[in-house]
PDB file of C-alpha atoms and ligand atoms in Angstrom:
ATOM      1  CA  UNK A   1      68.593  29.730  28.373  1.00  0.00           C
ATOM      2  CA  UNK A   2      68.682  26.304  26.589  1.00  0.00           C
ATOM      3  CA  UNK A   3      71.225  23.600  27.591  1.00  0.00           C
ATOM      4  CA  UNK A   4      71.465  20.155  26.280  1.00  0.00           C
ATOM      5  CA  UNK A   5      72.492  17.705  28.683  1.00  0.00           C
ATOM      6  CA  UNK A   6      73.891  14.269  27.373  1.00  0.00           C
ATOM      7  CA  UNK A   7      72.758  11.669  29.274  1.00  0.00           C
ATOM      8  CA  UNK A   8      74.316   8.780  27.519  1.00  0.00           C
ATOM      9  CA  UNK A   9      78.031   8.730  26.518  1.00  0.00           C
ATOM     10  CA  UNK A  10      78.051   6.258  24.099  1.00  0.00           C
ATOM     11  CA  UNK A  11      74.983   7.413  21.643  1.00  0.00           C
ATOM     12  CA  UNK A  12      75.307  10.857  22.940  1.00  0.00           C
ATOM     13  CA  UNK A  13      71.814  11.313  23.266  1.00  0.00           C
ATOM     14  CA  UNK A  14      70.499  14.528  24.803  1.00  0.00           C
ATOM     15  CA  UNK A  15      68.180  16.126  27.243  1.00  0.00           C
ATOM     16  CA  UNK A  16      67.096  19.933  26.649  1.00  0.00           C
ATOM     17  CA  UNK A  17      66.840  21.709  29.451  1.00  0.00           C
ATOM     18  CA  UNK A  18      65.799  25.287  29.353  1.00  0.00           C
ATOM     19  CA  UNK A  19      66.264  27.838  32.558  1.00  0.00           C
ATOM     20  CA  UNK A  20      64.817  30.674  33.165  1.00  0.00           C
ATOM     21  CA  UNK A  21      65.099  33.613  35.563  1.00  0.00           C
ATOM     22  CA  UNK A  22      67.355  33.044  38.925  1.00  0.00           C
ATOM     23  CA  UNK A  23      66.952  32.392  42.585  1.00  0.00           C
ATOM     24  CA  UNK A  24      64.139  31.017  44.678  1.00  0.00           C
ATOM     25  CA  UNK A  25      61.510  30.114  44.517  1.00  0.00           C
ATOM     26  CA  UNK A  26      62.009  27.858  41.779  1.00  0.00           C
ATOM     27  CA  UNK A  27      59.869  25.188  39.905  1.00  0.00           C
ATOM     28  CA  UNK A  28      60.789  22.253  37.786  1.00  0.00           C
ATOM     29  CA  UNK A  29      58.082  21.816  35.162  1.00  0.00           C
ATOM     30  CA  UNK A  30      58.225  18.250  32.771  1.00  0.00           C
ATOM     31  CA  UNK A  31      56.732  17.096  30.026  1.00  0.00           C
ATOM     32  CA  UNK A  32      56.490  13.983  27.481  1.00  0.00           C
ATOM     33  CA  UNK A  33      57.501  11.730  30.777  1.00  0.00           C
ATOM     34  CA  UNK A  34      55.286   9.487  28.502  1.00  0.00           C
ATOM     35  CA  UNK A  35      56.223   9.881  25.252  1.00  0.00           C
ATOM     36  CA  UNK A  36      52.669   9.900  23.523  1.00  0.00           C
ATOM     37  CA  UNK A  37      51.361  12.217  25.920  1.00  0.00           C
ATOM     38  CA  UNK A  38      51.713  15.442  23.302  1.00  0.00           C
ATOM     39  CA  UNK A  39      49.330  17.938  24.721  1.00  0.00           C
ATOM     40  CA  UNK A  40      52.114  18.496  27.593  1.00  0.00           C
ATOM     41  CA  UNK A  41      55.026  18.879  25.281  1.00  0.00           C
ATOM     42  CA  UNK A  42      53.094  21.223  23.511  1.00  0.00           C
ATOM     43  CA  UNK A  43      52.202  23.350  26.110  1.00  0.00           C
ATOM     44  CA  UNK A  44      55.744  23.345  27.826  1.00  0.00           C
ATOM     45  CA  UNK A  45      56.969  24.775  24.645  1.00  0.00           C
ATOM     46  CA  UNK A  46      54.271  27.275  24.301  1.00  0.00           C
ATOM     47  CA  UNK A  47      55.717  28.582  27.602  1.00  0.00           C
ATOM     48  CA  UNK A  48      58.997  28.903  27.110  1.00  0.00           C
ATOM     49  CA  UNK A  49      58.061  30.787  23.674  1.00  0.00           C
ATOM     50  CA  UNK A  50      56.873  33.007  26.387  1.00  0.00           C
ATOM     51  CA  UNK A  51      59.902  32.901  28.355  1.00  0.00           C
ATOM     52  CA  UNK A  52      61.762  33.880  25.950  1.00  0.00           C
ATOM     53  CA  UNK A  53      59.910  37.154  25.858  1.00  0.00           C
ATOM     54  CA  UNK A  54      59.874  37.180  29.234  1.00  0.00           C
ATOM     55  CA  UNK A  55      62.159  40.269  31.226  1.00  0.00           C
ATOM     56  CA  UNK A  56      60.395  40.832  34.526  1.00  0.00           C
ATOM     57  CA  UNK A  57      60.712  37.353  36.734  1.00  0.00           C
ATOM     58  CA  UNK A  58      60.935  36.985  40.447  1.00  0.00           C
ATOM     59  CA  UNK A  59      62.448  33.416  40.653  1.00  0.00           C
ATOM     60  CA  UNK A  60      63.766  30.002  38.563  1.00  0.00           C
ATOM     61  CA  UNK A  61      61.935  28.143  35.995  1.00  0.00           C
ATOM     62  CA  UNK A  62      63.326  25.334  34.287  1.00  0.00           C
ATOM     63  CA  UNK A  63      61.803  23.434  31.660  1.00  0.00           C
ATOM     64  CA  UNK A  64      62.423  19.764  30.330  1.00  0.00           C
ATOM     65  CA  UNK A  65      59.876  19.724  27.533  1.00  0.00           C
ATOM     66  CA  UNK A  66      60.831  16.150  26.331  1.00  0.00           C
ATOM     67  CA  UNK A  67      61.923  13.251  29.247  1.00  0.00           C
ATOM     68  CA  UNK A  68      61.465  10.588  27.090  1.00  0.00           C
ATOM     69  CA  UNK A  69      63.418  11.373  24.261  1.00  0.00           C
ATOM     70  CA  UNK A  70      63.372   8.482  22.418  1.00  0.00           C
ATOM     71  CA  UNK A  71      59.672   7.440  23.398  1.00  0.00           C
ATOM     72  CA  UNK A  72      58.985  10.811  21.940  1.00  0.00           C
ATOM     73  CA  UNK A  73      60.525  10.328  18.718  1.00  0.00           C
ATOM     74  CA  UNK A  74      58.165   7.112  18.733  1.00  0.00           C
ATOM     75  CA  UNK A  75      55.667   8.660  20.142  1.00  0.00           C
ATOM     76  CA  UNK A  76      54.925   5.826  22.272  1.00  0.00           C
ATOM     77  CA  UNK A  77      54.645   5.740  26.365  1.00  0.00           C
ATOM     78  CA  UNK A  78      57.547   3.861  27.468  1.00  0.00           C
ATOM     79  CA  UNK A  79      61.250   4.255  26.193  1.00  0.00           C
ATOM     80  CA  UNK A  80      61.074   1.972  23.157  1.00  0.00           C
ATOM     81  CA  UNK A  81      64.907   0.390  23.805  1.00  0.00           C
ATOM     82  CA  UNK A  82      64.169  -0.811  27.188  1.00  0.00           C
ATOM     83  CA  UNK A  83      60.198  -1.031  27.635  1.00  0.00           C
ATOM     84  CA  UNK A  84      61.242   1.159  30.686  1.00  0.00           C
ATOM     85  CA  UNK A  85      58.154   3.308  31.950  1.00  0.00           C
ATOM     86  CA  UNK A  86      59.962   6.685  33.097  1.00  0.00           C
ATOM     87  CA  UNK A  87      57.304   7.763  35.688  1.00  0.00           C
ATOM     88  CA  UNK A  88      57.728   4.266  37.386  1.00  0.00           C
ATOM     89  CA  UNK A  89      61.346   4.183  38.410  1.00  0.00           C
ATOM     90  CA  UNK A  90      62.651   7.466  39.836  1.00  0.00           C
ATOM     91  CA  UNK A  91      64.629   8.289  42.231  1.00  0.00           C
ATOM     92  CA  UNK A  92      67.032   5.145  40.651  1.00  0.00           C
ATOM     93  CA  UNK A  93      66.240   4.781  37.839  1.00  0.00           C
ATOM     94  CA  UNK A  94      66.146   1.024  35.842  1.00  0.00           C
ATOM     95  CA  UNK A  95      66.449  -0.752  32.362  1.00  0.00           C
ATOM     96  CA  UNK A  96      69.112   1.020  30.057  1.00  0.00           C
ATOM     97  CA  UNK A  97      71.767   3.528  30.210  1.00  0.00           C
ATOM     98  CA  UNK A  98      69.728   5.796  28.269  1.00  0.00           C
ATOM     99  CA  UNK A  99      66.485   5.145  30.640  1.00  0.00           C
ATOM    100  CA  UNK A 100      69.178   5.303  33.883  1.00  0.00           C
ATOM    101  CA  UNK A 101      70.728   8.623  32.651  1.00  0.00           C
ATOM    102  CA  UNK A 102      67.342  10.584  32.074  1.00  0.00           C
ATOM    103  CA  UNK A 103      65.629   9.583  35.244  1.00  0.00           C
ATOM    104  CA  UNK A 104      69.374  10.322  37.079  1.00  0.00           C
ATOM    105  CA  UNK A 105      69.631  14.169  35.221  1.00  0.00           C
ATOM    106  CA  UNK A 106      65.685  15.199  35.781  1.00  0.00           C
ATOM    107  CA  UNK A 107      65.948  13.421  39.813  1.00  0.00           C
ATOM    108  CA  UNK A 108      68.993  16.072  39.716  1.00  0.00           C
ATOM    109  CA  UNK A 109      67.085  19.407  38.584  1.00  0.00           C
ATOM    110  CA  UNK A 110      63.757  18.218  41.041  1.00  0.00           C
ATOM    111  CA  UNK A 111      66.138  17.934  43.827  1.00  0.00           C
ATOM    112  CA  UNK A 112      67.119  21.400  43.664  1.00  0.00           C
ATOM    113  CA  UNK A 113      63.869  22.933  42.830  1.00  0.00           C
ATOM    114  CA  UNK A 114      60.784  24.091  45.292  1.00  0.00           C
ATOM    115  CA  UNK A 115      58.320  22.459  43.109  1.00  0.00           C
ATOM    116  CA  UNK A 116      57.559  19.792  40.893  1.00  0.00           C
ATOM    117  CA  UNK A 117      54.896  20.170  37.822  1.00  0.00           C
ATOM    118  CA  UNK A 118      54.867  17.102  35.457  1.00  0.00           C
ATOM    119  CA  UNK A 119      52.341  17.311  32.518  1.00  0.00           C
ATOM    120  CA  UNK A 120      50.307  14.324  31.340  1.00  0.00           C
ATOM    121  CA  UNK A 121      47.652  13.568  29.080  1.00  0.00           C
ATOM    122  CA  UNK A 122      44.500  11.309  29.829  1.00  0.00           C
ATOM    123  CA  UNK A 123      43.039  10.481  26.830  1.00  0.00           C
ATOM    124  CA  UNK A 124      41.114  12.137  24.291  1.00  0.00           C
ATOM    125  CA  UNK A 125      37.845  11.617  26.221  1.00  0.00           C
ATOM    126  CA  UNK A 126      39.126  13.384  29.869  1.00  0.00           C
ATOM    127  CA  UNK A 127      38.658  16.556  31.631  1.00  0.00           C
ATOM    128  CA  UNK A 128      41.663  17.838  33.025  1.00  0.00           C
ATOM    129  CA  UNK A 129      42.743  17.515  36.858  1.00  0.00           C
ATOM    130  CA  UNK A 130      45.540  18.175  38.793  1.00  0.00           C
ATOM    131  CA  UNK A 131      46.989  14.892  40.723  1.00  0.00           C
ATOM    132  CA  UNK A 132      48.547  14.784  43.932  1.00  0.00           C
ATOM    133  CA  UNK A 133      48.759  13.385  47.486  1.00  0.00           C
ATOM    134  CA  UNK A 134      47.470  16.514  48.594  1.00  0.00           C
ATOM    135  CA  UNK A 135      45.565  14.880  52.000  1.00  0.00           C
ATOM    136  CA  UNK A 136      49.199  13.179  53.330  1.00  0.00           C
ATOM    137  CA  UNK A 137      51.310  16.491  53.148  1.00  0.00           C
ATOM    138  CA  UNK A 138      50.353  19.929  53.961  1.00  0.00           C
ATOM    139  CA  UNK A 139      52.897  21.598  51.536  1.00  0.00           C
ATOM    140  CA  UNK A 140      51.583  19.509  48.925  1.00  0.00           C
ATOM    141  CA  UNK A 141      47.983  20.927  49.228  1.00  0.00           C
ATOM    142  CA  UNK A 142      49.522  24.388  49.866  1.00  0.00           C
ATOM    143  CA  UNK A 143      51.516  23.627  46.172  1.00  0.00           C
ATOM    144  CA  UNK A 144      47.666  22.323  44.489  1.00  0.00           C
ATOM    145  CA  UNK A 145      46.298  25.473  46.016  1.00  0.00           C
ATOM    146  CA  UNK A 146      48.094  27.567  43.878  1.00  0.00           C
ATOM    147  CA  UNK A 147      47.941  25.857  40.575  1.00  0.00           C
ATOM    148  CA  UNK A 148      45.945  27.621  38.880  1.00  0.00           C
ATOM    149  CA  UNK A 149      43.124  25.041  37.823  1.00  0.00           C
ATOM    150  CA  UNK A 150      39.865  23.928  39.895  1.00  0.00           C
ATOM    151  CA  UNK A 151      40.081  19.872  39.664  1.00  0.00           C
ATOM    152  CA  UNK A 152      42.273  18.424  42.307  1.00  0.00           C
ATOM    153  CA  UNK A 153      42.332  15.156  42.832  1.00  0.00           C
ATOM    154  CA  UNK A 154      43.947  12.047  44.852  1.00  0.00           C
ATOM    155  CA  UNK A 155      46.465  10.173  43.753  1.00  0.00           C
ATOM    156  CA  UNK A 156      46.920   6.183  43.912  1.00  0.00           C
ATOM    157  CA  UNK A 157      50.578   7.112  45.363  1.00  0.00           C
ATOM    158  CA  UNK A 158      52.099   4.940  43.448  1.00  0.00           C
ATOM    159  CA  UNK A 159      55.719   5.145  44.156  1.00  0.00           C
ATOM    160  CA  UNK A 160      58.762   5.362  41.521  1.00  0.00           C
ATOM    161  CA  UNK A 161      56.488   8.606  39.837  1.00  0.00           C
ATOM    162  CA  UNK A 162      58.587  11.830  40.075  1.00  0.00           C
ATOM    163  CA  UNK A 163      56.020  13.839  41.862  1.00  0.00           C
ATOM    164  CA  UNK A 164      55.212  11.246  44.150  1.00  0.00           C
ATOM    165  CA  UNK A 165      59.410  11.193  45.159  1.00  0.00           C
ATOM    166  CA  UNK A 166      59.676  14.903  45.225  1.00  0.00           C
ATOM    167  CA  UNK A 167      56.657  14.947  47.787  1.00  0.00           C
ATOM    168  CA  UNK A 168      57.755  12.144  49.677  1.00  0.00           C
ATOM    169  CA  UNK A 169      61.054  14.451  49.944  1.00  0.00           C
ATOM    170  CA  UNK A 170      59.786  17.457  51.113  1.00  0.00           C
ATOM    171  CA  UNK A 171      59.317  18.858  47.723  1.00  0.00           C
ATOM    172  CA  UNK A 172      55.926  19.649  46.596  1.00  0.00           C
ATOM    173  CA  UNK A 173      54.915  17.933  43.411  1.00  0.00           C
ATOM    174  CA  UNK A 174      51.842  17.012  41.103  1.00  0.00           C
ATOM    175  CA  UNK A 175      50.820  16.293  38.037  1.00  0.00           C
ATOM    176  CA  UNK A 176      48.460  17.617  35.514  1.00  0.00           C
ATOM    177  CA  UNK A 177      46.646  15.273  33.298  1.00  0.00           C
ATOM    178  CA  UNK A 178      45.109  17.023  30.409  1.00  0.00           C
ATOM    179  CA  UNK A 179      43.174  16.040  27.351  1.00  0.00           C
ATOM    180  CA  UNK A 180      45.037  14.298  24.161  1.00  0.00           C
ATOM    181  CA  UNK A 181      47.537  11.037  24.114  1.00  0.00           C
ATOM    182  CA  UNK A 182      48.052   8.152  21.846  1.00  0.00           C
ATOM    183  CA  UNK A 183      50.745  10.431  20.321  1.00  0.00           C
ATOM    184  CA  UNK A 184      48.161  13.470  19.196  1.00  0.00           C
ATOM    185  CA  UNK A 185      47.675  16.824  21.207  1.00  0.00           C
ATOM    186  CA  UNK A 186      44.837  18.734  21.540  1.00  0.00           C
ATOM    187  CA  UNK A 187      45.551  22.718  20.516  1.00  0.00           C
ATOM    188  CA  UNK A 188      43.071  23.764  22.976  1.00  0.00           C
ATOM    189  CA  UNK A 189      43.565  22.262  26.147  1.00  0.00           C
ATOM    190  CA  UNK A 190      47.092  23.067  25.402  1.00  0.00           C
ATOM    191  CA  UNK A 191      46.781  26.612  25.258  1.00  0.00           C
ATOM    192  CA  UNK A 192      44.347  26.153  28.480  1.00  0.00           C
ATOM    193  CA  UNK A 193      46.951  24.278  30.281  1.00  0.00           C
ATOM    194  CA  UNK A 194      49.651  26.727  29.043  1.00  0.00           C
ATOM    195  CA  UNK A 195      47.490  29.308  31.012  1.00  0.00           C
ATOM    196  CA  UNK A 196      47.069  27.474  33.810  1.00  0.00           C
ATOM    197  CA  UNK A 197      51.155  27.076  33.919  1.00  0.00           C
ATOM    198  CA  UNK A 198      51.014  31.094  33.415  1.00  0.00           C
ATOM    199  CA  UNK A 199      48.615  31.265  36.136  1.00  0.00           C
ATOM    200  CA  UNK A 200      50.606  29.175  38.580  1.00  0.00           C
ATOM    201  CA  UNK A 201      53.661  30.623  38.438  1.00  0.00           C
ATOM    202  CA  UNK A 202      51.625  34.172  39.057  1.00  0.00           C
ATOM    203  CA  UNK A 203      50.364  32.658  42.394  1.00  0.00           C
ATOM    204  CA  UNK A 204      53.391  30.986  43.555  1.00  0.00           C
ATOM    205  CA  UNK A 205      54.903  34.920  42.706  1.00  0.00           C
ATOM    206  CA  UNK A 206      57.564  34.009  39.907  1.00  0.00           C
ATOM    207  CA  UNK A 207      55.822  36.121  37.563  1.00  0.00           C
ATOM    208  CA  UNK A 208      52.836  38.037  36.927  1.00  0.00           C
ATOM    209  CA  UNK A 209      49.550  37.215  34.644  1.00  0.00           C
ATOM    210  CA  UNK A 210      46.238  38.901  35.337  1.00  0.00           C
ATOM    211  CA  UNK A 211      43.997  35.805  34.451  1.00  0.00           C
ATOM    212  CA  UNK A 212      44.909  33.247  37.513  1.00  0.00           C
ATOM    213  CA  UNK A 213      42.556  31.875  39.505  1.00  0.00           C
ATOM    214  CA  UNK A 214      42.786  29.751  42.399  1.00  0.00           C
ATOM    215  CA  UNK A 215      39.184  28.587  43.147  1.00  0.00           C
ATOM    216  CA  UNK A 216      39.324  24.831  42.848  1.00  0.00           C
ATOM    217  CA  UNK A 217      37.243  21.808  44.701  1.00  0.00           C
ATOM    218  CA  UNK A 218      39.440  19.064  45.785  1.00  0.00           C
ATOM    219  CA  UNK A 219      38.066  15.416  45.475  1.00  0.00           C
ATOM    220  CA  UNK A 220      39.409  11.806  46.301  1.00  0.00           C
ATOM    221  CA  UNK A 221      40.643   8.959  44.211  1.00  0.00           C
ATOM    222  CA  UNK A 222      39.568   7.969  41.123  1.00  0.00           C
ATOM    223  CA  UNK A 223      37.245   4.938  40.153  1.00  0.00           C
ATOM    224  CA  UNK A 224      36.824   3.467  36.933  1.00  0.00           C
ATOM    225  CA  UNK A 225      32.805   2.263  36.624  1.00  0.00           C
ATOM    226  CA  UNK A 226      33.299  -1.210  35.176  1.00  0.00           C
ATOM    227  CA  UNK A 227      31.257  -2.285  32.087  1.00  0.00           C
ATOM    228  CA  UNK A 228      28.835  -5.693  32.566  1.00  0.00           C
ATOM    229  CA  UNK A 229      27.879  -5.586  29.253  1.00  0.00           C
ATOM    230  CA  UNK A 230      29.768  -5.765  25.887  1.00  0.00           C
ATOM    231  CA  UNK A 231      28.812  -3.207  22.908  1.00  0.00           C
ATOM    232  CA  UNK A 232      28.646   0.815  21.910  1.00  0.00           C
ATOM    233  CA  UNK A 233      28.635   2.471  25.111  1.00  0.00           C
ATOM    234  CA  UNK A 234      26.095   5.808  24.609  1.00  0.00           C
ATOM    235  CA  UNK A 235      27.157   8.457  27.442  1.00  0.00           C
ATOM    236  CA  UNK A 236      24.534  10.976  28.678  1.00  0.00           C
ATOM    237  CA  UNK A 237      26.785  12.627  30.670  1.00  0.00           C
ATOM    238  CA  UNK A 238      29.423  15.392  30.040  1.00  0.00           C
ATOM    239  CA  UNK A 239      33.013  15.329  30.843  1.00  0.00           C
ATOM    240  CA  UNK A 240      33.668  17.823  33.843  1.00  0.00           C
ATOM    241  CA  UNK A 241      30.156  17.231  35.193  1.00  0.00           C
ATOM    242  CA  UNK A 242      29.346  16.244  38.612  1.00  0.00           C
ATOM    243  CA  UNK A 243      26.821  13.267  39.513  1.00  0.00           C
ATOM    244  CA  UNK A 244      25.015  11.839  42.248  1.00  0.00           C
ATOM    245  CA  UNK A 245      25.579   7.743  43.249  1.00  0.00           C
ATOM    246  CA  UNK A 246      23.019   6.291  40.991  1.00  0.00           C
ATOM    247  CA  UNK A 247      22.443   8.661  38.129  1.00  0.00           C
ATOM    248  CA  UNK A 248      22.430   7.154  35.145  1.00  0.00           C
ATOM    249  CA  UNK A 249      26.125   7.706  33.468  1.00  0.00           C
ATOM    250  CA  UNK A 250      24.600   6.242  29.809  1.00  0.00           C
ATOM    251  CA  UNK A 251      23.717   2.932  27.971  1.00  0.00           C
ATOM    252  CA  UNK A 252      25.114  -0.137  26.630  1.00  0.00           C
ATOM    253  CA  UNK A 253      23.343  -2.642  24.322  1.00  0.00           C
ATOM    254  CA  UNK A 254      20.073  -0.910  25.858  1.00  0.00           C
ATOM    255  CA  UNK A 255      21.101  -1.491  29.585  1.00  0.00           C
ATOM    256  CA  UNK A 256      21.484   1.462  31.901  1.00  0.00           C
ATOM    257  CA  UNK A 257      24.780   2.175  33.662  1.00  0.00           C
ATOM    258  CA  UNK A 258      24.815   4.127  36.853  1.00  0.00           C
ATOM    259  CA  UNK A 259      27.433   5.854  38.876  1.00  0.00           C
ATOM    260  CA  UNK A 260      28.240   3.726  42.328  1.00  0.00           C
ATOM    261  CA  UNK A 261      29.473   6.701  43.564  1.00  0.00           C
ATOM    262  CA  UNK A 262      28.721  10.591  43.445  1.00  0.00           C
ATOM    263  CA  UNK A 263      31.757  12.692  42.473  1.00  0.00           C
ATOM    264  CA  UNK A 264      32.867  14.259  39.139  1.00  0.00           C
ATOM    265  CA  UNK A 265      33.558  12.768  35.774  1.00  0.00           C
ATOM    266  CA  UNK A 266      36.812  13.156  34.449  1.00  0.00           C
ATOM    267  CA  UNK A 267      37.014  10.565  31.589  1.00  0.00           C
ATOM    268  CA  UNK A 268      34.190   8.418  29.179  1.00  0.00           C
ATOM    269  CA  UNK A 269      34.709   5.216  27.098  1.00  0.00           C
ATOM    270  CA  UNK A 270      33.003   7.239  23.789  1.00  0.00           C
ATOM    271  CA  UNK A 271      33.378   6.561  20.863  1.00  0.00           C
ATOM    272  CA  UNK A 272      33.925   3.234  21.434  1.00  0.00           C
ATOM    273  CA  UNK A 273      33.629  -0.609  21.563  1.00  0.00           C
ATOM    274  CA  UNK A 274      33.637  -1.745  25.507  1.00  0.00           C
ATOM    275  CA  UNK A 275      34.177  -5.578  26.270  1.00  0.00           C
ATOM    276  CA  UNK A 276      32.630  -6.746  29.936  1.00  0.00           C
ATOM    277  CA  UNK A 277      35.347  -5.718  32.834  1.00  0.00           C
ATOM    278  CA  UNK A 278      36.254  -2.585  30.693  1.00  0.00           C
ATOM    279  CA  UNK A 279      36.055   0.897  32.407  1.00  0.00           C
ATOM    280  CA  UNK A 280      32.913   2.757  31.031  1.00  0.00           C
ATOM    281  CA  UNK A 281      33.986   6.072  32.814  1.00  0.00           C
ATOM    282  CA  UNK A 282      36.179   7.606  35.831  1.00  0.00           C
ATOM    283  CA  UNK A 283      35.054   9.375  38.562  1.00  0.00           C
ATOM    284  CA  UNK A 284      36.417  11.361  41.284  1.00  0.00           C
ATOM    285  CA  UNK A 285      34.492  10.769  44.455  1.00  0.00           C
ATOM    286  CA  UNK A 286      33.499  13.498  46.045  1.00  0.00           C
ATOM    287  CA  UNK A 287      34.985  14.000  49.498  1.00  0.00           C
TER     288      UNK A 287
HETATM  289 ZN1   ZN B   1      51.302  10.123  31.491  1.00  0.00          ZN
END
């Protein structure tokens, strides 16, 4: 069921909201928070295509495939009337009526939900992980246990992000950063996160799909390996691979880089130009 909520009176802009299925337990799953980040919004509305064609479901779903509306149209991070990032001021809200009005509506349909999913992109050069402050709450990591992806990671924690509220509330909540941004999406890691969505919901019971899994490796915060040189950076290591502290992560200007810590590697600076101080790669540490 599609409703469209408007969350400013005076330009009568809109928020879709879609619902699905009734009762507990139910999950609040968000996209385009960032308005660039397209891989998300495509997925979200991959699933409720499915939805739609959905009869058997044992609990709520309700999708906001668009937060940033006008960001979105855009296609740029922040709301473009008030500079506002969205995933920096909830539960309050700041900047514009428009900005104010979102963050108030979405705050709304989180507070009365079980769970919190909000889909993000990390670039074009990532592997996808789920993000969370799984090690401060046990419901959290219960939550990250059942998404149905094996990259968990810590988050930073910083506050004013919607699934860092919800969890600080009592309601479970993480993110997913997948591959694309910069106002482009990436068709396959869309359909993969679309089946990791499917694959959730099947383990949290709402409905069913044969292909989840819940094997997954959690690991701590992420570091960004710093660049001391200035040129091409040449990678010899894969996205999604793990590495040892001090294997070599590539070359610049015909210096070798190598990872200060051992963990896995969830985004590269390729394809490229990297100025000194720039981040050559992130890594998770390994816990
Ligand atoms: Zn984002």
């Amino acid at each position: 069921m599609k409703k469209e909520v408007v969350v400013e009176e005076f330009s009568g802009i809109k928020l879709r909201i879609y619902r699905y299925g009734s009762g507990s337990p139910s999950i609040l799953i968000t996209a385009g928070i960032h308005g660039d980040e397209l891989t998300g919004v495509y997925a979200a509305y991959k699933l409720i295509e499915h939805l739609n064609n959905t009869e058997k479901m044992d609990g709520t779903v309700k999708i906001v495939p668009v937060v940033n509306i006008l960001g979105f149209l855009a296609r740029i991070r922040h709301n473009p009337i008030d500079h506002v990032d969205l995933n920096r001021v909830f539960p309050d809200g700041m900047g514009s009526t428009v900005t104010k009005g979102i963050i108030k509506t979405v705050w709304e349909l989180a507070s009365s939900s079980d769970y919190v999913l909000d889909l993000h992109c990390a670039g074009h050069y990532s592997y996808p992980y789920i993000l969370s402050v799984y090690p401060d709450y046990d419901y959290v990591k219960t939550f990250v246990d059942n998404i149905s992806w094996h990259v968990s990671i810590e988050s930073s924690g910083q506050r004013g992000q919607l699934f860092i509220e919800a969890s600080h509330q009592g309601i479970p909540g993480a993110i997913i950063e997948t591959v694309g941004g910069r106002g482009y999406y990436m068709k396959r890691w869309g359909d993969e996160l679309f089946k990791t969505i499917l694959g959730t919901l099947n383990n949290l019971g709402i409905l069913e799909y044969g292909e989840a899994d819940k094997g997954k490796k959690h690991y701590g915060k992420l570091k960004r390996v710093k660049s001391d040189y200035e040129g091409f950076f040449k990678p010899y290591i894969a996205l999604g691979q793990e590495v040892a502290e001090d294997d070599v992560l590539g070359e610049i200007n015909g210096n070798i880089v190598k990872s200060p810590i051992s963990g896995i590697v969830l985004g590269v600076a390729e394809g490229t130009y990297v100025f000194k101080g720039e981040s050559l790669a992130r890594i998770a540490e390994s816990i």
